[in-house]
Amino acid sequence: MCKTIQLRHGDGGIHTSKLINDIFYRYFGNPILLKGRDSAIFEMSKGRLAYSTDSFVVKPIFFKGGNIGKLAACGTINDLTVSGAKPLYLSAGFIIEEGFDIGQLERIVSSMQEVCSKTNTLVVTGDTKVLDRGSVDGIFINTSGIGSIYDNYNPDPIGIGDEIIITGGIGEHGTAIAIRRYDLNIQGNIKSDCDSLTNILVGIKKFLPHVKMMRDPTRGGMATSLNEIAEEQGIEILLEEDSIPIADEVKGVTEILGLDPYYLACEGRMILISEKGYGEKIVKTINKLENGKDAVLIGRVVDKSKGIVCLRTTIGGKRRLYALSNSMLPRIC
Amino acid sequence: MCKTIQLRHGDGGIHTSKLINDIFYRYFGNPILLKGRDSAIFEMSKGRLAYSTDSFVVKPIFFKGGNIGKLAACGTINDLTVSGAKPLYLSAGFIIEEGFDIGQLERIVSSMQEVCSKTNTLVVTGDTKVLDRGSVDGIFINTSGIGSIYDNYNPDPIGIGDEIIITGGIGEHGTAIAIRRYDLNIQGNIKSDCDSLTNILVGIKKFLPHVKMMRDPTRGGMATSLNEIAEEQGIEILLEEDSIPIADEVKGVTEILGLDPYYLACEGRMILISEKGYGEKIVKTINKLENGKDAVLIGRVVDKSKGIVCLRTTIGGKRRLYALSNSMLPRIC
């Protein structure tokens, strides 16, 4: 077998078949995928489906806490999860540069499969394109996914007093990427939070009738996600600055680089808005779950007349937190 | 509005929102997409689903008969169609180079929507990434799609005597790309066959109990698709060379370039294998449909002991037609 990807691996002929067999089928292999047809075919029972897609172009492709493959699987799985769905099936489309190291491809695909195994998700259909050197920067991955929405998730509109939860520290993915991208020599253990959120959804299943909104604050970070919700629902969200979990390393790195952690991508955190009075119970439940020990209430809905997000600062002031209005860090995911 | 794509159009903030509103929502707009959530959400009834994905990296992005957008919509719709499914929902992921012309993006998106309108398919979820100049060659598009498989399509294994149909001339997409790529000054009207096959599936719906296999011969062309079928089912397919429809311009251009039309991609043709005795009836039905006037029987299954494809040549000989074993024309789709 070749050690690097060649143009012929993408031409649809016998070399493409070999690559599919040697790498993709070996890791993703499941009875639906292995039929090798133009489409995956499976039975679905009646119900509400969630369907999502994302392309991943992160640079560098390997970073502390993950790689582009882990990110591509988690990204789509999390989009389904925050829609209240159990993720079931994924598609995976690879665009690869001629000369790309097949060992690296294997690590990437293996990471994707780890996430799939952990979340009981199957990659059932895929595609590989190979481009000449210089036409694509290494590897890009698109995933799409289908999930089945839990019957007891039928969110009511958000109202005054509803409570805002974040499941862990913010900005860690963005910070891990920045450290690698700018070759910062930083002490400490900061790594990307990149992970699947499915266990958290499953863990709080009995509370779903009291959950009004879930989001994963990826590109644009927590501030942008909350502003989107506020604008869409015409609500004012008031956050308590002191309660927002931000690791010291994230504070340090963002200060050095002039970045703002509120706008830095998370790739394994969930924002959850719960019915008034349920926030603490949900937080306690999440605290017992993997990736949930730092979950905390960070604010509440205080008004229904305007779509804005405000921050009660440590010194007692109140300032508006806007949606991201200019580029932070490109190729974060 | 800017005339070219800027990095900030991809950062997930307000410029991304503006691009989504101005271009993607304007063309694709439908109630499911316009919810603007992390996932599209829709009800499905019980049944068999088809699910497929493809990435499109064609170069040049505009060619006679289509563009990367038309191709991206048709490609996935056709993968669902040849699986016996009515296409329902698409995802669309765009990876765009900084500086890309927004007018061109609009033409591309508009072409995608034309295909969707024609096939009653909705783009319900999407994603846009913008990369710095040089990291991606112009624009790549990934589509995935979900379709509902017709209840009367439960294909039996292929047997001796079963008949092979092609719905039109082969190699026209590959030829159209080659002409543009190599700036050939060719007379004539050859254009890509790029189009949706959904109307053909709908037109032959009553014959589906007598259809054993459908394929769209894209990368690797007709020869590769037939070899995949032959190998998978352990059958020998014998084609009549004289009956295979190849336009004169395709013959001319492929001779000049040393390409073989049997291996050149089609993007709007279907190979169909019908139960013995049904081929002529199905051909006559297809002949009355758009893009079906040149549909014709091109061969039959002659043996069940080996997975090969042979060609009875014009002069009466018989030669083996192999799967594509080396690169023909990269970035064809």
XYZ file of C-alpha atoms in Angstrom:
666
model
C 0.000 0.000 0.000
C 1.170 3.536 -0.769
C 2.223 5.739 2.141
C 0.700 8.887 0.698
C -2.534 9.714 -1.071
C -2.245 9.716 -4.860
C -4.557 11.351 -7.405
C -5.671 7.900 -8.529
C -7.103 7.246 -5.053
C -9.828 9.665 -6.037
C -10.709 8.640 -9.578
C -13.461 6.162 -8.714
C -11.537 3.141 -10.018
C -9.743 0.252 -8.346
C -7.371 2.452 -6.316
C -10.330 4.295 -4.819
C -11.863 0.924 -3.922
C -8.631 -0.140 -2.272
C -8.416 3.012 -0.170
C -12.063 2.614 0.847
C -11.473 -0.997 1.873
C -8.139 -0.426 3.612
C -9.085 2.650 5.617
C -12.729 3.617 5.605
C -14.355 0.188 5.720
C -11.758 -1.052 8.194
C -12.622 1.604 10.778
C -16.223 2.535 9.994
C -17.305 -0.944 8.824
C -20.945 -1.729 9.617
C -23.530 -3.711 7.656
C -25.203 -0.635 6.123
C -21.946 0.949 4.943
C -20.477 -2.324 3.724
C -23.250 -2.770 1.166
C -21.207 -0.226 -0.801
C -24.169 1.217 -2.674
C -24.808 4.732 -3.990
C -26.892 5.368 -0.885
C -27.102 3.872 2.576
C -30.459 2.221 3.097
C -32.128 1.707 6.477
C -35.548 1.438 8.075
C -36.860 4.305 10.154
C -39.878 4.320 12.402
C -42.331 7.208 12.294
C -41.197 10.314 14.134
C -39.336 13.604 14.126
C -35.872 13.560 12.615
C -33.032 16.028 13.062
C -30.675 16.458 10.080
C -27.509 18.556 10.089
C -24.269 19.155 8.196
C -20.906 20.833 8.794
C -17.631 21.057 6.904
C -14.396 20.975 8.864
C -11.276 22.842 7.711
C -9.489 23.291 11.034
C -5.803 24.242 10.993
C -3.718 22.618 12.388
C -5.451 19.292 11.769
C -3.948 17.776 14.938
C -4.217 19.741 18.173
C -4.148 19.055 21.898
C -7.379 17.246 22.721
C -8.314 16.162 19.238
C -7.927 16.334 15.488
C -10.037 17.195 12.458
C -11.634 13.718 12.516
C -12.746 13.858 16.144
C -14.010 17.387 15.497
C -15.929 16.340 12.354
C -17.705 13.516 14.165
C -18.408 15.522 17.352
C -19.497 18.638 15.445
C -22.387 17.005 13.641
C -23.276 14.669 16.495
C -23.480 17.714 18.790
C -25.669 19.651 16.357
C -28.101 16.728 16.432
C -27.806 16.380 20.211
C -28.616 20.010 20.978
C -31.684 19.609 18.761
C -32.900 17.025 21.279
C -32.031 14.079 19.044
C -30.315 10.776 19.593
C -27.716 10.694 16.774
C -28.074 7.596 14.576
C -26.348 7.855 11.197
C -23.515 9.954 9.783
C -22.174 10.649 6.316
C -18.489 11.467 5.820
C -17.044 13.282 2.799
C -13.260 13.612 2.543
C -11.429 16.088 0.304
C -7.727 15.236 0.431
C -4.596 16.768 -1.062
C -2.346 14.585 -3.192
C 0.636 13.545 -1.067
C -1.286 13.508 2.228
C 0.126 10.963 4.645
C -2.023 7.818 4.805
C -0.917 7.172 8.406
C -2.355 10.567 9.372
C -5.557 9.776 7.475
C -5.823 6.575 9.439
C -5.440 8.414 12.765
C -8.139 10.863 11.683
C -10.560 8.128 10.618
C -9.827 6.147 13.761
C -10.685 9.201 15.909
C -13.975 9.611 14.044
C -14.828 5.988 14.717
C -14.015 6.357 18.437
C -16.603 9.120 18.682
C -19.098 7.000 16.744
C -18.551 4.018 19.030
C -18.964 6.164 22.136
C -22.254 7.630 20.849
C -23.638 4.517 19.126
C -23.583 6.330 15.805
C -22.795 4.679 12.455
C -21.017 6.194 9.443
C -23.225 4.720 6.733
C -22.279 6.625 3.578
C -19.201 8.468 2.386
C -17.221 9.990 -0.428
C -13.549 10.679 -1.134
C -12.100 13.219 -3.520
C -8.378 13.693 -4.119
C -7.038 16.970 -5.495
C -3.700 17.929 -6.976
C -1.161 19.522 -4.655
C -1.995 23.120 -3.779
C -5.719 22.864 -4.535
C -6.692 21.962 -0.987
C -4.758 22.587 2.231
C -4.253 19.025 3.486
C -7.648 17.580 4.295
C -11.201 18.837 4.690
C -14.016 16.699 6.056
C -17.737 17.190 5.710
C -20.102 15.253 7.926
C -23.852 15.211 7.938
C -26.025 13.304 10.355
C -29.511 12.082 11.085
C -30.945 11.716 14.580
C -34.245 10.825 16.137
C -35.737 13.515 18.375
C -36.838 12.412 21.849
C -40.613 12.357 22.159
C -40.559 14.315 25.402
C -38.618 17.230 23.888
C -41.167 19.801 22.715
C -39.681 23.065 23.936
C -41.944 25.863 25.096
C -41.047 29.491 24.356
C -38.463 30.975 26.695
C -39.892 33.197 29.432
C -38.758 35.543 32.202
C -36.942 33.717 34.986
C -35.766 30.852 32.781
C -32.240 29.812 33.647
C -29.057 29.626 31.570
C -26.642 26.733 32.095
C -23.218 26.102 30.563
C -21.864 22.566 30.877
C -18.194 23.512 31.294
C -15.402 26.031 30.758
C -15.620 28.171 27.625
C -13.092 28.982 24.902
C -10.892 25.928 25.416
C -11.099 24.675 21.831
C -10.271 28.095 20.407
C -7.386 28.484 22.854
C -5.907 25.062 22.039
C -6.004 25.904 18.330
C -4.427 29.311 18.911
C -1.571 27.807 20.967
C -0.732 25.362 18.142
C -1.290 27.833 15.342
C 0.928 30.534 16.815
C 3.410 28.091 18.342
C 2.961 29.630 21.777
C 5.148 28.190 24.450
C 2.484 27.931 27.148
C 2.755 26.019 30.384
C -0.316 24.187 31.581
C -2.723 21.583 30.421
C -5.134 23.459 28.285
C -6.620 21.257 25.606
C -9.584 21.458 23.299
C -12.904 20.548 24.908
C -13.791 18.741 21.647
C -16.102 15.873 22.636
C -19.581 14.525 22.081
C -22.488 15.868 24.133
C -24.712 12.835 23.666
C -24.103 11.476 27.189
C -25.281 14.779 28.651
C -28.525 14.699 26.657
C -29.137 11.088 27.691
C -28.307 11.966 31.307
C -30.889 14.744 31.522
C -33.551 12.954 29.481
C -36.126 13.049 32.259
C -35.748 16.836 32.459
C -36.354 17.429 28.735
C -39.941 18.664 29.304
C -38.336 21.494 31.288
C -35.614 22.324 28.752
C -36.419 25.216 26.434
C -33.298 25.431 24.298
C -29.956 23.720 23.803
C -27.062 25.060 21.720
C -23.410 24.181 21.195
C -21.463 27.430 21.133
C -18.976 26.677 18.334
C -17.965 29.380 15.831
C -18.641 32.797 17.379
C -18.517 31.304 20.871
C -20.901 31.632 23.800
C -21.612 35.316 23.216
C -22.773 34.769 19.630
C -24.916 31.718 20.442
C -26.679 33.538 23.288
C -27.240 36.602 21.108
C -28.810 34.416 18.405
C -31.179 32.928 20.964
C -31.976 36.321 22.502
C -32.699 37.882 19.135
C -34.775 34.971 17.884
C -36.918 34.875 21.029
C -36.931 38.591 21.782
C -35.581 38.090 25.292
C -32.995 39.823 27.455
C -30.463 37.454 28.956
C -28.485 38.642 31.973
C -25.288 36.733 32.706
C -23.320 36.855 35.960
C -19.730 37.389 34.870
C -18.310 35.780 38.019
C -20.119 32.528 37.395
C -18.950 31.922 33.808
C -16.307 29.179 33.939
C -13.095 30.189 32.173
C -9.857 28.311 32.835
C -6.872 30.400 33.903
C -4.901 29.240 30.854
C -7.713 30.433 28.589
C -7.651 33.827 30.313
C -3.876 34.001 29.976
C -3.662 33.029 26.303
C -6.558 35.209 25.211
C -5.015 38.188 26.987
C -1.680 37.641 25.219
C -3.387 37.333 21.831
C -6.028 40.004 22.315
C -8.849 37.485 21.929
C -12.039 37.425 23.960
C -12.998 34.040 25.465
C -16.688 34.855 25.158
C -16.284 34.653 21.376
C -13.923 31.673 21.210
C -15.321 28.375 19.938
C -16.201 25.527 22.270
C -16.516 22.096 20.672
C -17.812 20.066 23.587
C -19.968 22.446 25.629
C -23.694 22.908 25.729
C -25.681 26.018 26.570
C -29.007 24.946 28.030
C -31.958 27.148 28.936
C -34.223 25.551 31.490
C -37.613 26.416 32.861
C -37.443 28.687 35.924
C -36.784 26.606 39.018
C -35.246 23.619 37.205
C -31.750 24.992 36.594
C -30.143 23.791 39.828
C -31.585 20.274 39.515
C -30.350 19.970 35.931
C -26.902 21.322 36.874
C -26.601 18.757 39.670
C -27.486 15.959 37.289
C -24.976 17.151 34.673
C -22.250 17.530 37.330
C -22.249 13.749 37.734
C -21.723 13.097 34.002
C -18.529 12.885 31.952
C -17.570 16.413 30.771
C -20.188 17.853 33.120
C -18.430 18.403 36.446
C -18.051 22.140 35.817
C -21.614 22.694 34.640
C -23.068 25.772 36.296
C -25.887 28.314 36.172
C -24.555 31.471 34.528
C -27.589 33.701 34.245
C -31.267 34.071 33.558
C -33.841 35.654 31.316
C -34.813 39.040 32.761
C -37.001 40.651 30.134
C -39.124 39.851 27.085
C -39.099 43.191 25.300
C -35.724 43.217 23.517
C -33.338 40.648 22.055
C -30.094 41.379 23.890
C -27.489 39.773 26.136
C -26.012 41.660 29.103
C -23.313 40.865 31.590
C -23.332 41.816 35.279
C -19.650 42.442 35.788
C -17.555 41.521 38.780
C -17.555 45.102 40.019
C -21.344 45.284 39.829
C -21.758 47.123 36.525
C -23.817 45.923 33.577
C -22.565 45.868 30.014
C -23.953 44.594 26.787
C -22.412 41.496 25.231
C -22.775 41.709 21.459
C -22.695 38.957 18.787
C -19.352 38.496 17.095
C -18.993 41.334 14.615
C -15.596 40.630 13.158
C -13.272 37.757 12.532
C -11.702 36.167 15.621
C -9.634 33.223 14.582
C -10.190 31.679 11.155
C -10.251 27.902 10.522
C -11.199 27.095 14.092
C -13.310 24.124 13.014
C -22.981 44.140 0.136
C -19.404 43.078 -0.653
C -18.711 41.784 -4.150
C -16.330 39.083 -2.995
C -16.268 36.609 -0.151
C -14.262 37.803 2.868
C -12.837 35.707 5.709
C -15.371 37.268 8.093
C -18.195 35.686 6.031
C -17.090 32.413 7.559
C -16.546 33.272 11.215
C -20.042 32.495 12.458
C -20.841 36.100 13.397
C -23.029 38.793 11.866
C -21.310 38.723 8.453
C -21.966 34.997 8.170
C -25.619 35.663 9.045
C -25.794 38.334 6.341
C -24.346 36.019 3.689
C -26.768 33.269 4.722
C -29.712 35.657 4.499
C -28.664 37.380 1.276
C -27.734 34.295 -0.718
C -28.625 30.946 0.832
C -31.973 31.800 2.404
C -32.970 33.872 -0.617
C -32.617 30.945 -3.020
C -33.123 27.863 -0.850
C -35.653 29.477 1.534
C -38.238 27.004 2.856
C -39.920 26.762 6.255
C -37.594 24.023 7.564
C -34.367 25.820 6.559
C -35.608 29.223 7.692
C -35.915 28.052 11.300
C -32.119 28.558 11.272
C -31.442 25.923 13.923
C -28.443 23.651 14.430
C -30.397 20.873 12.719
C -33.299 20.757 10.312
C -36.297 19.105 11.952
C -39.067 17.303 10.074
C -41.549 14.486 10.487
C -40.979 11.222 8.640
C -43.401 8.382 8.241
C -42.259 4.821 8.794
C -40.317 3.312 5.918
C -37.016 2.703 4.164
C -34.783 5.735 3.746
C -31.890 6.259 1.354
C -29.063 8.537 2.591
C -26.098 9.623 0.499
C -23.289 12.189 0.328
C -20.850 13.555 -2.246
C -18.300 16.349 -2.316
C -17.875 18.335 -5.520
C -14.547 19.831 -6.533
C -15.047 20.055 -10.317
C -12.664 22.266 -12.296
C -13.638 24.475 -14.075
C -16.599 25.352 -11.879
C -18.616 26.589 -14.853
C -18.846 24.404 -17.940
C -21.154 23.924 -20.896
C -24.339 22.375 -19.558
C -23.868 23.179 -15.906
C -21.746 24.338 -13.018
C -20.559 22.994 -9.669
C -23.895 23.903 -8.061
C -26.051 22.051 -10.580
C -23.657 19.121 -10.300
C -23.762 19.109 -6.483
C -27.550 19.041 -6.420
C -27.893 16.472 -9.244
C -25.122 14.242 -7.911
C -26.732 13.513 -4.580
C -30.284 13.546 -5.935
C -29.204 10.972 -8.518
C -27.524 8.755 -5.913
C -30.825 8.684 -4.031
C -32.805 8.163 -7.247
C -30.805 5.140 -8.421
C -31.381 3.648 -4.967
C -35.085 3.656 -5.800
C -35.840 6.672 -3.634
C -37.831 9.841 -4.092
C -35.378 12.551 -2.984
C -36.793 14.713 -0.186
C -34.194 16.717 1.727
C -30.663 17.933 0.987
C -27.853 19.399 3.049
C -25.362 21.790 1.450
C -21.866 22.551 2.800
C -19.832 25.261 1.072
C -16.064 25.710 1.425
C -15.139 28.975 -0.261
C -11.869 30.789 -0.938
C -11.480 34.347 0.311
C -11.961 36.647 -2.684
C -14.459 34.398 -4.472
C -16.931 36.413 -6.534
C -20.320 36.663 -4.819
C -22.076 36.955 -8.201
C -20.633 33.569 -9.159
C -21.708 32.124 -5.810
C -25.208 33.391 -6.512
C -25.276 31.700 -9.939
C -24.096 28.467 -8.331
C -26.706 28.577 -5.559
C -29.418 29.528 -8.048
C -28.529 26.473 -10.187
C -28.784 24.236 -7.135
C -32.211 25.640 -6.347
C -33.392 25.072 -9.955
C -32.584 21.381 -9.606
C -34.320 21.277 -6.218
C -37.449 22.934 -7.635
C -37.533 20.522 -10.556
C -37.252 17.490 -8.272
C -39.375 18.794 -5.351
C -36.350 18.565 -3.074
C -35.615 21.020 -0.254
C -32.221 22.188 1.013
C -32.992 22.115 4.740
C -29.589 22.469 6.418
C -26.244 23.937 5.414
C -22.852 25.245 6.419
C -20.374 27.769 5.035
C -16.653 27.932 5.671
C -14.362 30.595 4.234
C -10.626 29.949 3.900
C -7.717 32.249 3.259
C -6.501 32.599 -0.325
C -4.616 29.549 -1.548
C -6.085 27.098 0.964
C -8.931 26.002 -1.317
C -9.170 26.276 -5.101
C -12.237 28.522 -5.492
C -15.213 26.635 -4.152
C -16.040 23.091 -3.047
C -19.561 21.924 -2.260
C -20.677 18.915 -0.286
C -24.254 17.770 -0.490
C -25.954 14.960 1.351
C -29.527 13.867 0.874
C -32.348 11.807 2.287
C -34.948 10.058 0.162
C -37.851 7.732 0.703
C -37.568 4.397 -1.112
C -40.573 3.353 -3.195
C -42.448 0.474 -1.590
C -42.518 -1.510 -4.825
C -38.730 -1.428 -5.231
C -37.341 -4.618 -3.674
C -34.825 -5.765 -6.248
C -34.280 -9.475 -6.842
C -30.791 -10.802 -7.588
C -29.655 -10.348 -11.173
C -29.972 -13.469 -13.332
C -29.041 -14.739 -16.773
C -30.959 -12.974 -19.517
C -31.537 -9.799 -17.538
C -31.183 -6.734 -19.718
C -28.916 -3.682 -19.491
C -30.293 -0.260 -20.379
C -28.531 3.088 -20.598
C -30.730 6.183 -20.624
C -28.598 8.264 -23.025
C -25.215 8.977 -24.599
C -22.179 8.312 -22.409
C -19.103 10.411 -21.584
C -20.685 13.805 -22.295
C -19.965 15.308 -18.898
C -16.332 14.210 -18.998
C -15.959 15.527 -22.530
C -17.492 18.920 -21.690
C -15.087 19.278 -18.764
C -12.093 18.241 -20.890
C -12.973 20.780 -23.594
C -13.091 23.625 -21.040
C -10.098 22.398 -19.053
C -7.803 22.063 -22.065
C -9.285 25.046 -23.919
C -9.990 22.882 -26.953
C -11.420 24.744 -29.904
C -14.088 22.208 -30.798
C -17.014 22.781 -33.148
C -20.358 21.262 -32.217
C -22.789 21.320 -29.375
C -21.390 18.897 -26.889
C -22.401 19.795 -23.370
C -22.441 18.013 -20.021
C -25.384 15.653 -19.536
C -25.551 16.899 -15.921
C -29.199 16.667 -14.877
C -31.489 15.019 -12.362
C -32.755 11.480 -12.998
C -35.787 11.765 -10.742
C -38.270 12.161 -13.611
C -37.019 8.889 -15.101
C -37.542 6.997 -11.844
C -41.041 8.475 -11.498
C -41.785 7.641 -15.159
C -40.920 3.948 -14.753
C -42.435 3.583 -11.304
C -44.861 0.860 -12.377
C -41.941 -1.210 -13.705
C -39.957 -1.074 -10.444
C -40.876 -4.679 -9.479
C -38.993 -5.680 -12.667
C -35.937 -3.484 -12.067
C -32.981 -5.261 -10.475
C -30.394 -2.506 -10.280
C -29.964 1.169 -11.076
C -26.682 3.081 -11.087
C -25.488 6.490 -12.229
C -22.128 6.004 -13.965
C -20.249 9.038 -12.644
C -16.525 8.789 -11.736
C -15.015 5.835 -13.558
C -17.772 5.949 -16.176
C -20.014 3.193 -17.537
C -17.264 0.563 -17.621
C -16.444 0.964 -13.929
C -20.086 0.984 -12.780
C -20.866 -2.173 -14.754
C -17.757 -3.904 -13.435
C -18.757 -3.069 -9.869
C -22.186 -4.597 -10.474
C -20.736 -7.650 -12.225
C -18.239 -8.287 -9.443
C -20.740 -7.760 -6.643
C -23.303 -10.112 -8.183
C -20.864 -12.559 -9.766
C -22.352 -12.137 -13.238
C -20.961 -11.783 -16.740
C -22.365 -8.825 -18.618
C -22.076 -8.819 -22.432
C -22.470 -5.428 -24.096
C -23.102 -4.856 -27.802
C -20.585 -2.208 -28.788
C -22.717 -0.955 -31.687
C -25.659 -0.190 -29.447
C -23.840 1.970 -26.900
C -24.806 5.586 -27.590
C -21.757 7.847 -27.956
C -22.074 11.258 -29.615
C -19.693 11.977 -32.504
C -18.196 14.925 -30.612
C -17.435 12.658 -27.661
C -15.694 10.209 -30.008
C -13.715 13.035 -31.616
C -12.583 14.718 -28.405
C -11.697 11.498 -26.617
C -9.622 10.388 -29.614
C -7.707 13.663 -29.621
C -7.037 13.452 -25.879
C -6.417 9.719 -25.694
C -9.384 9.212 -23.346
C -11.833 6.322 -23.469
C -15.537 7.280 -23.380
C -16.390 4.070 -21.518
C -14.514 5.468 -18.511
C -15.640 9.080 -18.762
C -18.122 10.356 -16.197
C -21.784 10.826 -16.989
C -23.730 13.091 -14.622
C -27.268 12.602 -15.926
C -27.436 9.021 -17.151
C -28.766 5.906 -15.528
C -27.718 2.309 -16.049
C -30.702 0.087 -15.367
C -30.769 -3.698 -15.238
C -34.239 -5.083 -15.852
C -35.743 -8.524 -15.556
C -35.455 -10.531 -18.785
C -38.255 -9.565 -21.145
C -38.935 -6.125 -19.636
C -36.055 -4.180 -21.183
C -37.848 -3.060 -24.368
C -40.967 -1.910 -22.485
C -38.906 0.109 -20.036
C -36.826 1.633 -22.849
C -39.989 2.716 -24.687
C -41.309 4.344 -21.535
C -38.037 6.167 -20.878
C -37.843 7.323 -24.517
C -40.892 9.525 -23.908
C -39.328 11.230 -20.890
C -37.071 14.299 -20.679
C -33.415 13.181 -21.075
C -34.624 9.741 -22.114
C -35.076 9.884 -25.866
C -31.785 8.063 -26.498
C -32.371 5.340 -23.908
C -31.497 1.969 -25.386
C -30.762 -1.670 -24.547
C -26.995 -2.174 -24.645
C -26.504 -5.741 -23.473
C -27.510 -8.544 -21.201
C -26.357 -10.885 -18.476
C -24.949 -14.047 -20.068
C -23.418 -15.990 -17.210
C -23.487 -16.343 -13.448
C -20.078 -17.876 -12.797
C -17.705 -14.902 -12.976
C -17.881 -11.176 -12.274
C -16.777 -9.649 -15.584
C -17.926 -7.288 -18.317
C -17.306 -8.064 -22.009
C -17.915 -6.165 -25.181
C -19.035 -7.711 -28.486
C -17.189 -5.447 -30.881
C -18.435 -4.053 -34.146
C -16.352 -6.556 -36.086
C -17.777 -9.483 -34.135
C -14.975 -10.094 -31.666
C -15.343 -10.165 -27.902
C -13.082 -8.272 -25.532
C -13.070 -7.720 -21.827
C -13.943 -4.287 -20.491
C -12.110 -3.714 -17.209
C -12.834 -1.327 -14.336
C -10.860 1.905 -14.429
C -7.363 1.073 -13.262
C -5.707 4.445 -13.479
C -6.546 8.098 -13.380
C -8.524 9.429 -16.327
C -9.358 13.039 -15.748
C -9.086 14.409 -12.202
C -11.642 16.825 -10.674
C -14.417 15.711 -12.995
C -17.074 16.186 -10.326
